[in-house]
Phi, psi and omega in degrees: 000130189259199218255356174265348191264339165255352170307297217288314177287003104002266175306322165312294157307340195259339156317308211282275215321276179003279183302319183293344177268037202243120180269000167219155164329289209312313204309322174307352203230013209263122189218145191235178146332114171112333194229088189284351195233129166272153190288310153340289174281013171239325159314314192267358168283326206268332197287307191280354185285345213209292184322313177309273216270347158251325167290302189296317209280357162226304230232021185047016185276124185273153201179146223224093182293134161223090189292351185269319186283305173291356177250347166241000156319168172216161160059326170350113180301155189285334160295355188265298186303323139315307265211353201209008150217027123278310186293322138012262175334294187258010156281335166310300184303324210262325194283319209265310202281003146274005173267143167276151157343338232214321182267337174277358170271337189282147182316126177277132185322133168062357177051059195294314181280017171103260190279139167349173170145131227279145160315327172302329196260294173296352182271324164245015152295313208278343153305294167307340163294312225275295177298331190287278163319320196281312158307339153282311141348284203278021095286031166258320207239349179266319173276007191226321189264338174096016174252151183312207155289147183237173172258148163265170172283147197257328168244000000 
């Protein structure tokens, strides 16, 4: 496994802890002033955000985004969403951790951000998204639900 295939499985495990210590449904879904996207719908954004640009778009796996769907679903039980960053999960590990050295300098296909750019540099934009998200979650679920901090995975 190479150091992005343990970043992503990493992050990825701690997206799954994350949605999972949330103790009822309604809470995943629960947004006040100030916070228009529940942590339900920043799960299924990062999930069709990573099937896109990393399962299909390096590791060929297919999948057919409706990025609109993710931000206006609702209620989708935590066992689906779970169940849907397992299946996640090794597809992320198997599109990154087969690229060499040689394949993370080459352009990533379409310029999703507007400008050129080496795949390595997008596997860590789309990392930084990821965390960006992932952080938002766990203050989603530390102000609405009233629980601490959980401990996550370190590797």
């Amino acid at each position: 496994m190479n150091d992005f295939a343990a970043l992503y499985h990493r992050d990825i495990t701690r997206l799954r802890q994350e949605i999972d210590a949330y103790a009822t449904e309604d809470a995943l879904w629960l947004t006040t002033e100030g916070i228009s996207n529940p942590a339900g719908n920043l799960c299924l954004h990062l999930i069709g955000n990573l099937r896109t640009f990393i399962g299909l778009g390096l590791g060929g796996y297919p999948y057919v985004r409706d990025r609109a769907a993710e931000f206006a679903s609702r209620n989708i039980p935590k066992a689906e969403l779970l169940a849907a960053l397992d299946e996640l999960l090794p597809i992320i590990t198997d599109s990154v951790g087969k690229l060499s050295e040689e394949d993370l300098k080459k352009p990533y296909p379409d310029n999703p951000l507007g400008y050129e750019m080496s795949v390595g540099y997008f596997l860590i934009h789309l990392n930084g998204h990821l965390n960006y998200h992932l952080g938002q979650i766990d203050y989603h679920r530390r102000i609405l639900t009233h629980n601490g901090a959980i401990p996550l995975a370190s590797k």
